[in-house]
Amino acid sequence: MNKREWKTIREFEEILFEEYNGIAKITINRPRYRNAFTPKTTWELSQAFSLCREMQDISVVLLTGAGDMAFCSGGDMNVKGRGGYIDGEGVPRLSVLDVQMQIRRLPKPVIAMVNGFAIGGGHVLHLMCDLTIASENAIFGQTGPKVGSFDAGFGASYLARIVGQKKAREIWFLCRKYSAAEAERMGLVNKVVPLDRLEDECVEWAETMMQHSPLALRMIKAGLNAELDGQAGIQELAGDATMLYYFLDEAQEGGKAFLEKRKPDFKKYPKLP
Ligand code: S0N
């Protein structure tokens, strides 16, 4: 594991943000707290995911946690206050929700590389990723009702889409922990591998996807999202359709005609069956 030369893209305080061969790796770097996130962590995650969106040379993103104990243990209880997790200025925030949406809307595949506990808000983070590959020591679960929180958004409804309503209710109501093998059986995890194979496996999956059409992957992700995300999902898919339309002469003709102060001539464009 870690035999590749990951190059730092940008320095942060609570995450690592690295690149190797077109693959970005974002690592929550708070192993002392089982990689629990603070408002600073989520702010930095947002910055990194924004950069992943902008960077043309990044094709796939891996999300993981530092060390071999935890992927992420959710919100940092040390800064949980009234109204949210308290940032350096004393403002309560639930900013992991923004990170969830960024993962959902990133037009590139995101793989959760789960190397230990994926608990609470950390479990929801892996859920949001397009694919999850876990090490054999990984443990999954929600703790909200036990520790005074809940995620009734994607953390509930998307979980239910993946594991079914009964199982989702069990996971949230009983707050049990599940092994990697159990998570795989529930469809929460794509593959389980020994810890020392985890990064290799994730890189192999990323490299396989990188041999495929990035636009096809983008459209499939948008389509899978759209089925579940209502108008916001349709907006994402429609935005991609608009982007593709703008590549056509037919779309260019409308703009050109306007600027040339003439009537557009759309007759020549095909009306396929
Ligand atoms: C992860 C667990 C199971 C690991 O157990 P283990 O291996 O026995 O280690 P510990 O000794 O328990 O932990 C080692 C040290 O790490 C600290 N620590 C662990 N987790 C956290 C944490 N989440 N926050 C702060 N510190 C943490 C321990 O305290 C310990 O420190 P020391 O050595 O000083 O004792 C186990 O640690 C565990 O169960 N952790 C708690 C997991 C949990 O309940 N997480 C849920 C937190 N809540 C959320 O994530 C809610 C998300 C949320 O609020 C939300 C909801 C909706 C919309 C938005 C949000 C939002 O967050 O923005």
Coordinates of C-alpha atoms and ligand atoms in Angstrom, one line a residue:
M1 CA 0.0 0.0 0.0
N2 CA 1.1 3.6 -0.6
K3 CA 3.8 2.6 -3.0
R4 CA 2.7 5.1 -5.6
E5 CA 4.2 8.6 -5.7
W6 CA 1.2 10.7 -4.9
K7 CA 2.0 14.4 -5.6
T8 CA 0.4 17.1 -3.4
I9 CA -2.0 19.3 -5.4
R10 CA -2.6 21.7 -2.6
E11 CA -1.6 21.9 1.1
F12 CA -4.4 21.9 3.6
E13 CA -4.5 21.5 7.4
E14 CA -7.0 18.7 8.0
I15 CA -7.0 16.9 4.7
L16 CA -4.4 15.7 2.2
F17 CA -5.1 16.5 -1.5
E18 CA -2.9 14.5 -3.9
E19 CA -2.7 13.3 -7.4
Y20 CA -1.3 10.3 -9.3
N21 CA -1.8 9.6 -13.0
G22 CA -5.1 11.5 -13.3
I23 CA -6.5 10.2 -10.1
A24 CA -7.1 12.6 -7.2
K25 CA -6.9 11.3 -3.6
I26 CA -8.6 13.2 -0.9
T27 CA -7.6 12.0 2.6
I28 CA -9.3 13.2 5.8
N29 CA -6.2 13.6 7.9
R30 CA -7.3 13.5 11.6
P31 CA -6.4 9.9 12.6
R32 CA -6.2 11.0 16.3
Y33 CA -10.1 11.4 16.1
R34 CA -10.8 8.5 13.8
N35 CA -10.9 11.1 11.0
A36 CA -13.9 12.9 12.5
F37 CA -14.6 16.1 10.5
T38 CA -14.8 19.7 11.8
P39 CA -16.1 22.7 9.9
K40 CA -12.5 23.3 8.8
T41 CA -12.3 19.7 7.5
T42 CA -15.5 20.1 5.5
W43 CA -14.5 23.5 4.2
E44 CA -11.2 22.0 3.0
L45 CA -13.1 19.0 1.5
S46 CA -15.3 21.5 -0.4
Q47 CA -12.2 23.3 -1.8
A48 CA -10.6 20.0 -2.9
F49 CA -13.8 18.7 -4.6
S50 CA -14.2 22.1 -6.4
L51 CA -10.7 21.8 -7.7
C52 CA -11.4 18.2 -8.8
R53 CA -14.3 19.6 -10.8
E54 CA -12.2 22.3 -12.4
M55 CA -9.0 20.2 -13.1
Q56 CA -9.1 18.8 -16.6
D57 CA -6.4 16.3 -15.8
I58 CA -8.3 14.7 -13.0
S59 CA -10.6 11.9 -14.1
V60 CA -11.5 10.0 -11.0
V61 CA -11.5 10.9 -7.3
L62 CA -10.7 8.7 -4.3
L63 CA -11.9 9.7 -0.8
T64 CA -10.4 8.0 2.2
G65 CA -9.1 8.5 5.7
A66 CA -5.6 8.7 7.1
G67 CA -4.2 5.6 8.9
D68 CA -5.7 2.1 9.0
M69 CA -8.3 2.6 11.7
A70 CA -10.9 4.8 10.1
F71 CA -12.4 6.2 6.9
C72 CA -14.3 8.8 8.9
S73 CA -16.2 8.8 12.2
G74 CA -18.6 11.6 11.3
G75 CA -18.9 15.1 12.9
D76 CA -16.3 15.9 15.6
M77 CA -18.2 15.7 18.9
N78 CA -15.7 18.1 20.5
V79 CA -17.1 21.0 18.4
K80 CA -20.8 19.9 18.4
G81 CA -22.8 22.7 19.7
R82 CA -26.2 24.2 19.5
G83 CA -27.2 24.5 15.8
G84 CA -24.3 22.5 14.4
Y85 CA -20.6 22.1 14.6
I86 CA -18.9 25.2 15.8
D87 CA -16.3 26.8 13.5
G88 CA -13.3 29.0 14.5
E89 CA -15.5 32.1 14.5
G90 CA -18.2 30.5 16.7
V91 CA -20.6 29.9 13.9
P92 CA -22.6 26.6 14.0
R93 CA -22.4 24.7 10.7
L94 CA -23.7 21.6 9.0
S95 CA -21.4 22.0 6.1
V96 CA -20.8 18.3 5.4
L97 CA -24.2 18.6 3.6
D98 CA -22.4 20.8 1.0
V99 CA -19.7 18.2 0.6
Q100 CA -22.4 15.5 0.1
M101 CA -23.9 17.5 -2.7
Q102 CA -20.5 18.2 -4.3
I103 CA -19.8 14.4 -4.5
R104 CA -23.2 13.8 -5.9
R105 CA -22.9 16.5 -8.6
L106 CA -19.2 16.0 -9.5
P107 CA -19.3 14.9 -13.1
K108 CA -16.5 12.4 -12.5
P109 CA -16.6 9.1 -10.6
V110 CA -15.8 9.2 -6.9
I111 CA -14.7 6.0 -5.1
A112 CA -14.9 5.7 -1.3
M113 CA -11.7 3.9 -0.2
V114 CA -13.0 2.7 3.2
N115 CA -10.1 1.7 5.3
G116 CA -11.7 1.3 8.8
F117 CA -14.7 2.8 10.5
A118 CA -17.3 4.6 8.3
I119 CA -19.6 5.8 11.0
G120 CA -22.3 8.5 11.4
G121 CA -21.7 11.3 9.0
G122 CA -18.6 9.4 7.8
H123 CA -21.0 6.5 6.8
V124 CA -23.1 9.0 4.8
L125 CA -20.0 10.3 3.1
H126 CA -19.1 6.8 1.7
L127 CA -22.7 6.4 0.8
M128 CA -22.6 9.5 -1.4
C129 CA -19.6 8.2 -3.4
D130 CA -20.4 6.4 -6.6
L131 CA -18.5 3.3 -5.6
T132 CA -17.2 1.9 -2.3
I133 CA -14.3 -0.4 -2.0
A134 CA -13.6 -1.5 1.6
S135 CA -10.8 -3.2 3.5
E136 CA -11.7 -6.4 5.4
N137 CA -11.4 -4.5 8.7
A138 CA -13.9 -1.8 7.7
I139 CA -16.9 -1.3 9.9
F140 CA -20.1 0.5 8.9
G141 CA -22.9 2.1 10.8
Q142 CA -25.1 5.0 11.8
T143 CA -25.0 6.2 15.4
G144 CA -27.2 9.3 15.3
P145 CA -30.1 8.3 17.6
K146 CA -27.5 7.1 20.1
V147 CA -25.4 10.3 20.1
G148 CA -28.1 13.0 19.5
S149 CA -28.1 13.6 15.8
F150 CA -29.5 12.2 12.5
D151 CA -29.2 12.7 8.8
A152 CA -32.7 12.4 7.4
G153 CA -31.6 13.5 3.9
F154 CA -29.5 11.4 1.6
G155 CA -28.3 9.5 4.8
A156 CA -31.8 8.1 5.1
S157 CA -33.5 8.1 1.7
Y158 CA -30.5 7.2 -0.4
L159 CA -29.5 4.5 2.1
A160 CA -32.9 3.0 1.8
R161 CA -32.6 3.0 -2.0
I162 CA -29.4 1.0 -1.6
V163 CA -30.3 -1.5 1.2
G164 CA -34.1 -1.3 1.2
Q165 CA -36.5 0.4 3.6
K166 CA -36.5 -2.3 6.3
K167 CA -32.7 -2.5 6.5
A168 CA -32.3 1.3 6.4
R169 CA -34.7 1.5 9.4
E170 CA -32.7 -1.2 11.2
I171 CA -29.4 0.6 10.6
W172 CA -30.8 3.9 11.9
F173 CA -33.0 2.7 14.7
L174 CA -30.7 0.1 16.2
C175 CA -27.3 1.9 15.6
R176 CA -25.5 -1.4 15.1
K177 CA -22.1 -1.8 13.5
Y178 CA -21.7 -4.0 10.4
S179 CA -18.7 -5.8 9.1
A180 CA -17.3 -5.2 5.6
A181 CA -18.7 -8.6 4.5
E182 CA -22.2 -7.7 5.8
A183 CA -22.0 -4.3 4.1
E184 CA -21.1 -6.0 0.8
R185 CA -24.0 -8.4 1.2
M186 CA -26.3 -5.4 1.7
G187 CA -25.1 -3.8 -1.5
L188 CA -23.4 -1.0 0.4
V189 CA -20.0 -2.0 -0.8
N190 CA -18.8 -2.9 -4.3
K191 CA -15.8 -5.0 -3.2
V192 CA -14.0 -6.0 0.0
V193 CA -10.2 -6.6 -0.2
P194 CA -7.4 -7.1 2.4
L195 CA -6.2 -3.7 3.8
D196 CA -2.9 -4.0 2.0
R197 CA -4.7 -4.4 -1.3
L198 CA -7.1 -1.5 -0.8
E199 CA -5.3 1.3 -2.6
D200 CA -4.2 -1.0 -5.5
E201 CA -7.8 -2.1 -6.0
C202 CA -9.1 1.4 -6.0
V203 CA -6.5 2.6 -8.4
E204 CA -7.2 -0.4 -10.7
W205 CA -10.9 0.5 -10.7
A206 CA -10.1 4.1 -11.4
E207 CA -7.8 3.2 -14.3
T208 CA -10.4 0.9 -15.8
M209 CA -12.9 3.8 -15.8
M210 CA -10.3 6.1 -17.2
Q211 CA -10.1 3.8 -20.3
H212 CA -13.8 4.6 -20.9
S213 CA -15.5 7.6 -22.3
P214 CA -15.6 10.4 -19.7
L215 CA -18.7 11.9 -21.2
A216 CA -20.5 8.5 -21.1
L217 CA -19.6 8.1 -17.4
R218 CA -20.7 11.7 -16.7
M219 CA -24.1 11.1 -18.4
I220 CA -24.7 7.8 -16.7
K221 CA -23.9 9.4 -13.3
A222 CA -26.3 12.2 -14.1
G223 CA -29.0 9.8 -15.2
L224 CA -28.7 7.6 -12.1
N225 CA -28.9 10.7 -10.0
A226 CA -31.8 12.2 -11.9
E227 CA -34.0 9.1 -11.2
L228 CA -33.7 9.9 -7.5
D229 CA -33.1 13.6 -7.2
G230 CA -36.3 15.1 -8.6
Q231 CA -36.0 18.5 -10.3
A232 CA -32.4 19.0 -9.1
G233 CA -31.5 15.7 -10.7
I234 CA -33.3 16.6 -13.9
Q235 CA -31.5 20.0 -13.9
E236 CA -28.1 18.2 -13.7
L237 CA -29.0 15.8 -16.6
A238 CA -30.5 18.7 -18.6
G239 CA -27.4 20.8 -18.0
D240 CA -25.3 18.0 -19.5
A241 CA -27.7 17.8 -22.5
T242 CA -27.4 21.6 -23.0
M243 CA -23.6 21.3 -22.9
L244 CA -23.7 18.6 -25.6
Y245 CA -26.3 20.6 -27.7
Y246 CA -23.9 23.6 -27.6
F247 CA -21.3 21.5 -29.5
L248 CA -23.7 21.2 -32.4
D249 CA -23.8 23.5 -35.5
E250 CA -27.6 23.6 -34.9
A251 CA -27.1 25.4 -31.6
Q252 CA -24.4 27.7 -33.0
E253 CA -26.7 28.7 -35.9
G254 CA -29.2 30.3 -33.5
G255 CA -26.5 32.5 -31.8
K256 CA -24.8 33.4 -35.1
A257 CA -28.0 34.4 -36.7
F258 CA -28.8 36.7 -33.8
L259 CA -25.4 38.4 -33.9
E260 CA -25.6 38.7 -37.7
K261 CA -29.1 40.2 -37.4
R262 CA -30.7 37.6 -39.7
K263 CA -33.3 34.9 -39.4
P264 CA -31.8 31.5 -38.2
D265 CA -31.9 28.7 -40.8
F266 CA -32.6 25.5 -38.8
K267 CA -34.1 23.7 -41.8
K268 CA -30.9 21.9 -42.7
Y269 CA -30.5 20.1 -39.4
P270 CA -31.6 16.5 -39.1
K271 CA -34.8 15.5 -37.4
L272 CA -33.8 11.9 -36.6
P273 CA -36.6 9.4 -35.8
Ligands
S0N1 C1 -15.5 5.4 15.5 C2 -15.5 4.6 16.7 C3 -16.4 3.4 16.6 C4 -14.0 4.0 16.9 O1 -14.0 3.3 18.2 P1 -12.5 2.9 18.8 O2 -11.6 2.4 17.7 O3 -12.8 2.2 20.0 O4 -11.8 4.3 19.1 P2 -12.2 5.4 20.3 O5 -11.4 5.2 21.4 O6 -13.7 5.5 20.5 O7 -11.8 6.8 19.5 C5 -10.4 7.2 19.5 C6 -10.4 8.6 19.7 O8 -11.1 9.3 18.7 C7 -12.1 10.1 19.3 N1 -13.2 10.1 18.3 C8 -13.8 9.1 17.7 N2 -14.8 9.5 17.0 C9 -15.0 10.9 17.2 C10 -15.9 11.9 16.8 N3 -16.9 11.6 15.9 N4 -15.7 13.1 17.3 C11 -14.7 13.4 18.1 N5 -13.8 12.5 18.6 C12 -13.9 11.2 18.1 C13 -12.5 9.4 20.6 O9 -13.1 10.3 21.4 C14 -11.1 8.9 21.0 O10 -10.5 10.0 21.6 P3 -9.7 9.8 23.1 O11 -8.5 9.0 22.7 O12 -9.3 11.2 23.5 O13 -10.6 9.1 24.0 C15 -15.8 5.4 18.0 O14 -14.8 6.3 18.2 C16 -17.1 6.1 17.8 O15 -18.2 5.5 18.0 N6 -17.0 7.4 17.5 C17 -18.2 8.3 17.5 C18 -18.9 8.0 16.1 C19 -20.1 8.8 16.0 O16 -21.1 8.7 16.8 N7 -20.2 9.7 15.0 C20 -21.4 10.4 14.7 C21 -21.1 11.9 14.9 N8 -22.3 12.5 14.4 C22 -22.4 12.7 13.1 O17 -21.6 12.4 12.3 C23 -23.6 13.4 12.7 C24 -23.6 14.2 11.4 C25 -24.4 15.4 11.5 O18 -24.4 15.9 12.6 C26 -25.2 15.9 10.4 C27 -26.4 15.4 10.3 C28 -27.2 15.9 9.3 C29 -26.8 16.9 8.5 C30 -25.5 17.5 8.7 C31 -24.7 16.9 9.7 C32 -23.3 17.5 9.8 O19 -22.5 16.9 10.4 O20 -23.0 18.5 9.2

